[in-house]
Tab-separated table of C-alpha atoms in Angstrom:
chain	number	residue	atom	x	y	z
A	153	MET	CA	0.023	0.067	0.294
A	154	LEU	CA	1.278	3.182	-0.756
A	155	VAL	CA	2.469	5.687	1.761
A	156	THR	CA	0.703	8.892	2.381
A	157	LEU	CA	2.604	11.678	3.718
A	158	THR	CA	2.056	15.514	4.608
A	159	GLN	CA	4.626	18.124	3.096
A	160	LEU	CA	6.206	18.328	6.315
A	161	GLN	CA	6.301	14.841	6.846
A	162	ALA	CA	7.930	14.502	2.915
A	163	ARG	CA	10.595	16.853	3.736
A	164	VAL	CA	11.721	14.990	6.832
A	165	ILE	CA	11.655	11.901	5.233
A	166	GLY	CA	13.452	13.140	2.300
A	167	VAL	CA	16.335	14.829	4.498
A	168	LEU	CA	17.011	11.443	6.441
A	169	LEU	CA	16.704	9.566	2.827
A	170	GLU	CA	19.246	12.217	1.418
A	171	LYS	CA	21.826	12.052	4.621
A	172	GLU	CA	21.892	8.597	4.888
A	173	VAL	CA	23.572	8.110	1.535
A	174	THR	CA	25.645	11.713	1.125
A	175	THR	CA	26.701	11.720	4.970
A	176	PRO	CA	26.432	8.564	6.338
A	177	GLU	CA	29.267	9.274	9.243
A	178	GLN	CA	26.429	11.897	10.453
A	179	TYR	CA	23.678	9.477	10.261
A	180	PRO	CA	21.004	9.084	12.393
A	181	LEU	CA	20.464	12.844	12.457
A	182	SER	CA	19.831	14.932	15.621
A	183	LEU	CA	16.852	17.187	15.784
A	184	ASN	CA	19.216	20.086	15.414
A	185	SER	CA	20.428	18.151	12.266
A	186	ILE	CA	17.367	17.438	10.518
A	187	THR	CA	15.580	21.145	11.218
A	188	THR	CA	19.034	22.754	9.677
A	189	ALA	CA	18.890	20.442	6.652
A	190	CYS	CA	14.869	21.189	6.066
A	191	ASN	CA	15.899	24.711	6.219
A	192	GLN	CA	18.700	24.338	3.549
A	193	LYS	CA	18.250	27.050	0.909
A	194	SER	CA	19.603	24.843	-1.823
A	195	ASN	CA	17.924	21.466	-2.923
A	196	ARG	CA	14.835	22.380	-1.496
A	197	GLU	CA	11.703	23.764	-2.812
A	198	PRO	CA	9.882	25.151	-1.411
A	199	VAL	CA	12.229	26.897	1.148
A	200	MET	CA	11.115	26.576	4.510
A	201	GLU	CA	11.797	27.968	7.899
A	202	LEU	CA	10.751	25.279	10.222
A	203	THR	CA	11.177	25.689	14.009
A	204	GLU	CA	12.550	22.855	15.891
A	205	LEU	CA	9.161	22.665	17.579
A	206	GLU	CA	7.486	21.916	14.149
A	207	VAL	CA	10.211	19.245	13.419
A	208	GLN	CA	9.835	17.493	16.201
A	209	ASN	CA	5.956	17.324	16.098
A	210	THR	CA	6.440	15.919	12.345
A	211	LEU	CA	8.787	13.359	13.789
A	212	ASP	CA	6.477	12.703	16.727
A	213	GLU	CA	3.581	11.679	13.813
A	214	LEU	CA	6.185	9.824	11.506
A	215	ARG	CA	7.160	7.687	14.920
A	216	ALA	CA	3.262	6.954	15.266
A	217	LYS	CA	3.239	5.845	11.510
A	218	ASN	CA	6.183	3.626	12.199
A	219	MET	CA	8.129	5.418	9.825
A	220	ILE	CA	11.158	6.661	11.881
A	221	PHE	CA	13.318	4.943	14.679
A	222	GLU	CA	14.499	6.845	17.818
A	223	GLN	CA	18.194	5.904	18.926
A	224	SER	CA	19.161	7.507	22.165
A	225	GLY	CA	22.549	8.108	22.873
A	226	SER	CA	24.645	10.425	25.542
A	227	ARG	CA	24.280	13.557	23.777
A	228	ALA	CA	20.940	13.657	21.770
A	229	THR	CA	18.225	11.537	20.488
A	230	ARG	CA	19.181	10.690	17.178
A	231	TYR	CA	16.427	9.661	14.130
A	232	LYS	CA	16.771	6.934	11.357
A	233	HIS	CA	14.038	6.369	8.686
A	234	ARG	CA	12.084	3.003	8.267
A	235	PHE	CA	10.658	4.383	4.823
A	236	CYS	CA	12.072	1.963	2.330
A	237	ASN	CA	14.911	-0.587	2.174
A	238	THR	CA	14.778	-1.476	5.800
A	239	GLU	CA	13.200	-4.778	7.372
A	240	PHE	CA	10.458	-2.753	8.820
A	241	SER	CA	9.202	-1.432	5.185
A	242	ASP	CA	8.207	-3.659	2.628
A	243	LEU	CA	9.025	-0.817	-0.073
A	244	GLN	CA	12.464	-1.734	-1.487
A	245	LEU	CA	14.084	0.417	-3.717
A	246	THR	CA	17.476	0.243	-5.964
A	247	PRO	CA	19.930	2.830	-5.491
A	248	GLN	CA	18.746	5.153	-8.577
A	249	GLN	CA	14.884	4.548	-7.902
A	250	LEU	CA	15.713	5.671	-4.146
A	251	ALA	CA	17.779	8.625	-5.186
A	252	ILE	CA	15.035	9.690	-7.793
A	253	VAL	CA	12.476	9.483	-4.869
A	254	CYS	CA	14.470	11.397	-2.760
A	255	VAL	CA	14.964	14.179	-4.984
A	256	MET	CA	11.668	14.559	-5.690
A	257	LEU	CA	10.395	14.610	-2.048
A	258	LEU	CA	12.857	17.447	-1.333
A	259	ARG	CA	12.173	19.524	-4.954
A	260	GLY	CA	9.074	18.564	-6.150
A	261	PRO	CA	8.404	17.652	-10.021
A	262	GLN	CA	11.040	17.502	-12.234
A	263	THR	CA	12.396	16.786	-15.607
A	264	PRO	CA	14.678	13.866	-16.070
A	265	GLY	CA	17.493	15.916	-17.263
A	266	GLU	CA	17.019	17.551	-13.717
A	267	LEU	CA	16.910	14.161	-11.969
A	268	ARG	CA	19.833	13.071	-13.292
A	269	THR	CA	21.852	15.984	-11.985
A	270	ARG	CA	20.301	16.598	-8.759
A	271	ALA	CA	20.155	12.863	-7.880
A	272	GLN	CA	24.108	12.140	-9.317
A	273	ARG	CA	25.489	12.161	-5.635
A	274	MET	CA	23.128	9.334	-4.573
A	275	ALA	CA	23.407	7.063	-7.249
A	276	GLY	CA	25.347	7.255	-10.419
A	277	PHE	CA	23.351	8.023	-13.873
A	278	THR	CA	25.536	7.664	-16.945
A	279	HIS	CA	23.001	8.580	-19.123
A	280	VAL	CA	19.270	10.186	-18.894
A	281	ASP	CA	18.037	6.755	-20.488
A	282	GLU	CA	19.000	5.172	-16.856
A	283	VAL	CA	16.586	7.925	-15.139
A	284	GLU	CA	13.759	7.396	-17.566
A	285	LYS	CA	14.259	3.730	-17.274
A	286	ALA	CA	13.964	3.977	-13.313
A	287	LEU	CA	11.100	6.492	-13.742
A	288	ASN	CA	9.239	3.926	-15.738
A	289	GLU	CA	9.718	1.352	-12.747
A	290	LEU	CA	8.593	3.413	-10.384
A	291	MET	CA	5.132	4.372	-12.542
A	292	ASP	CA	4.607	0.439	-12.198
A	293	PHE	CA	6.106	-0.705	-8.945
A	294	ASN	CA	4.547	-3.845	-8.000
A	295	GLY	CA	0.981	-2.702	-9.392
A	296	GLU	CA	1.370	0.854	-7.616
A	297	GLN	CA	2.265	3.864	-9.185
A	298	LEU	CA	4.915	5.655	-7.045
A	299	VAL	CA	5.680	8.420	-9.840
A	300	VAL	CA	3.492	10.222	-12.376
A	301	ARG	CA	4.260	11.775	-15.650
A	302	LEU	CA	2.647	15.292	-15.519
A	303	GLU	CA	1.468	16.979	-18.780
A	304	ARG	CA	4.050	18.501	-20.335
A	305	GLU	CA	3.806	22.801	-19.819
A	306	PRO	CA	3.988	24.975	-22.970
A	307	GLY	CA	6.931	26.223	-23.866
A	308	LYS	CA	8.670	23.128	-22.559
A	309	ARG	CA	10.514	20.241	-23.924
A	310	GLU	CA	10.486	17.730	-21.541
A	311	SER	CA	7.685	16.609	-19.306
A	312	ARG	CA	7.959	16.669	-15.757
A	313	TYR	CA	7.487	13.762	-13.164
A	314	ALA	CA	6.210	14.152	-9.730
A	315	GLN	CA	6.517	11.602	-6.955
A	316	GLN	CA	2.831	10.337	-5.293
A	317	PHE	CA	3.467	10.110	-1.499
A	318	TYR	CA	2.672	13.394	-0.828
A	319	LYS	CA	0.192	15.411	-3.412
A	320	ASP	CA	-2.251	17.242	-1.047
A	321	THR	CA	-2.314	20.403	-3.052
A	322	ASN	CA	-5.021	22.014	-0.192
A	323	GLU	CA	-2.336	21.853	3.161
A	324	ALA	CA	-1.742	25.302	4.347
A	325	ILE	CA	1.892	25.696	5.359
A	326	SER	CA	3.068	29.016	6.254
A	327	HIS	CA	6.799	28.541	5.297
A	328	GLY	CA	5.932	28.014	1.522
A	329	PRO	CA	3.681	27.271	-0.967
A	330	ALA	CA	1.684	24.709	-1.524
A	331	VAL	CA	3.185	22.193	-4.242
A	332	ASP	CA	0.793	21.442	-6.829
A	333	TYR	CA	1.155	17.603	-8.179
A	334	SER	CA	-2.017	17.618	-10.206
A	335	ALA	CA	-1.290	15.405	-13.225
A	336	SER	CA	-4.116	16.943	-14.901
A	337	THR	CA	-3.559	20.972	-14.713
A	338	PRO	CA	-1.177	21.715	-17.011
A	339	SER	CA	0.767	25.063	-16.124
A	340	THR	CA	-0.144	28.268	-18.218
A	341	SER	CA	3.352	29.453	-17.977
A	342	SER	CA	4.142	31.615	-21.457
A	343	ALA	CA	8.051	30.859	-21.073
A	344	SER	CA	9.278	30.156	-24.369
A	345	PHE	CA	11.790	27.486	-25.177
A	346	THR	CA	15.194	28.266	-26.383
A	347	PRO	CA	18.040	25.659	-27.538
A	348	ASN	CA	20.080	26.473	-24.657
A	349	SER	CA	17.425	26.539	-21.801
A	350	ALA	CA	18.050	22.941	-21.160
A	351	SER	CA	22.077	23.416	-21.118
A	352	GLN	CA	20.951	26.130	-18.892
A	353	GLU	CA	18.833	24.620	-16.518
A	354	ALA	CA	21.551	21.403	-16.201
A	355	ARG	CA	24.218	24.068	-15.264
A	356	ILE	CA	22.099	25.711	-12.915
A	357	ALA	CA	21.755	22.164	-11.061
A	358	ALA	CA	24.877	21.591	-11.100
A	359	LEU	CA	25.867	24.422	-9.201
A	360	GLU	CA	23.386	24.030	-6.830
A	361	ASP	CA	24.683	20.682	-6.180
A	362	THR	CA	28.343	21.747	-5.638
A	363	VAL	CA	26.717	24.076	-2.935
A	364	GLU	CA	25.103	21.542	-1.390
A	365	GLN	CA	27.985	19.512	-1.273
A	366	LEU	CA	30.065	22.094	0.395
A	367	ARG	CA	27.427	22.786	2.631
A	368	ASP	CA	27.580	19.029	3.956
A	369	GLU	CA	31.452	19.183	3.967
A	370	LEU	CA	30.744	22.167	6.407
A	371	GLN	CA	28.370	20.680	8.512
A	372	GLN	CA	30.582	17.597	9.247
A	373	LEU	CA	33.199	19.334	9.978
A	374	LYS	CA	31.107	21.390	12.884
A	375	GLN	CA	29.683	18.229	13.875
A	376	THR	CA	33.582	16.794	14.179
A	377	LEU	CA	34.172	19.664	16.187
A	378	ASP	CA	31.530	19.629	18.409
A	379	ASP	CA	32.528	15.749	18.935
A	380	LEU	CA	35.902	16.843	20.085
A	381	THR	CA	35.315	19.593	22.225
A	382	GLY	CA	31.920	17.901	23.897
């Protein structure tokens, strides 16, 4: 059965999935680390400004759904996901499938080209065809539709794909606009396509990915310093 998440739950699960792969030495994550990662200015859409209380409430909700596991320690409680690829979950994804779902939970609908660039840190994609193959698998995953293809927007060359774990367009979130994952209503954007637009989007996505790597390295250094001085 397809897991249903709220927007904030999707953000927290996306963060746990991402950090488990990209910074395994810091995983499981503390409440402070999860809050910081949820509020990152890069690789997040919408950008949020969640408080630790809001994140804690979301973690409590996920714990009630058996979606996370608490690990108590001498310094602080840390959290692991049970979303997929664990003995507690029926959802078993390949590294490429997991990377795509994670990036969608954190950034919403995206094109295969965007997904290839943004998911590269979590799973290597040598060609966009590999992204499309994984997307097709997720669109018919053991009888479940984990991903859907949206109608192509006017002036755009590629269709976007959206995950189906969170698609509540009526949820009021004061920290950012609700994300519309509707597959039936295309955008009325009048943006025109130019030959260089796809490569520009890829370059922007690559720069954002570099910034995110630098942020992770800085966070890792801070955590190491805290451990040494704590």
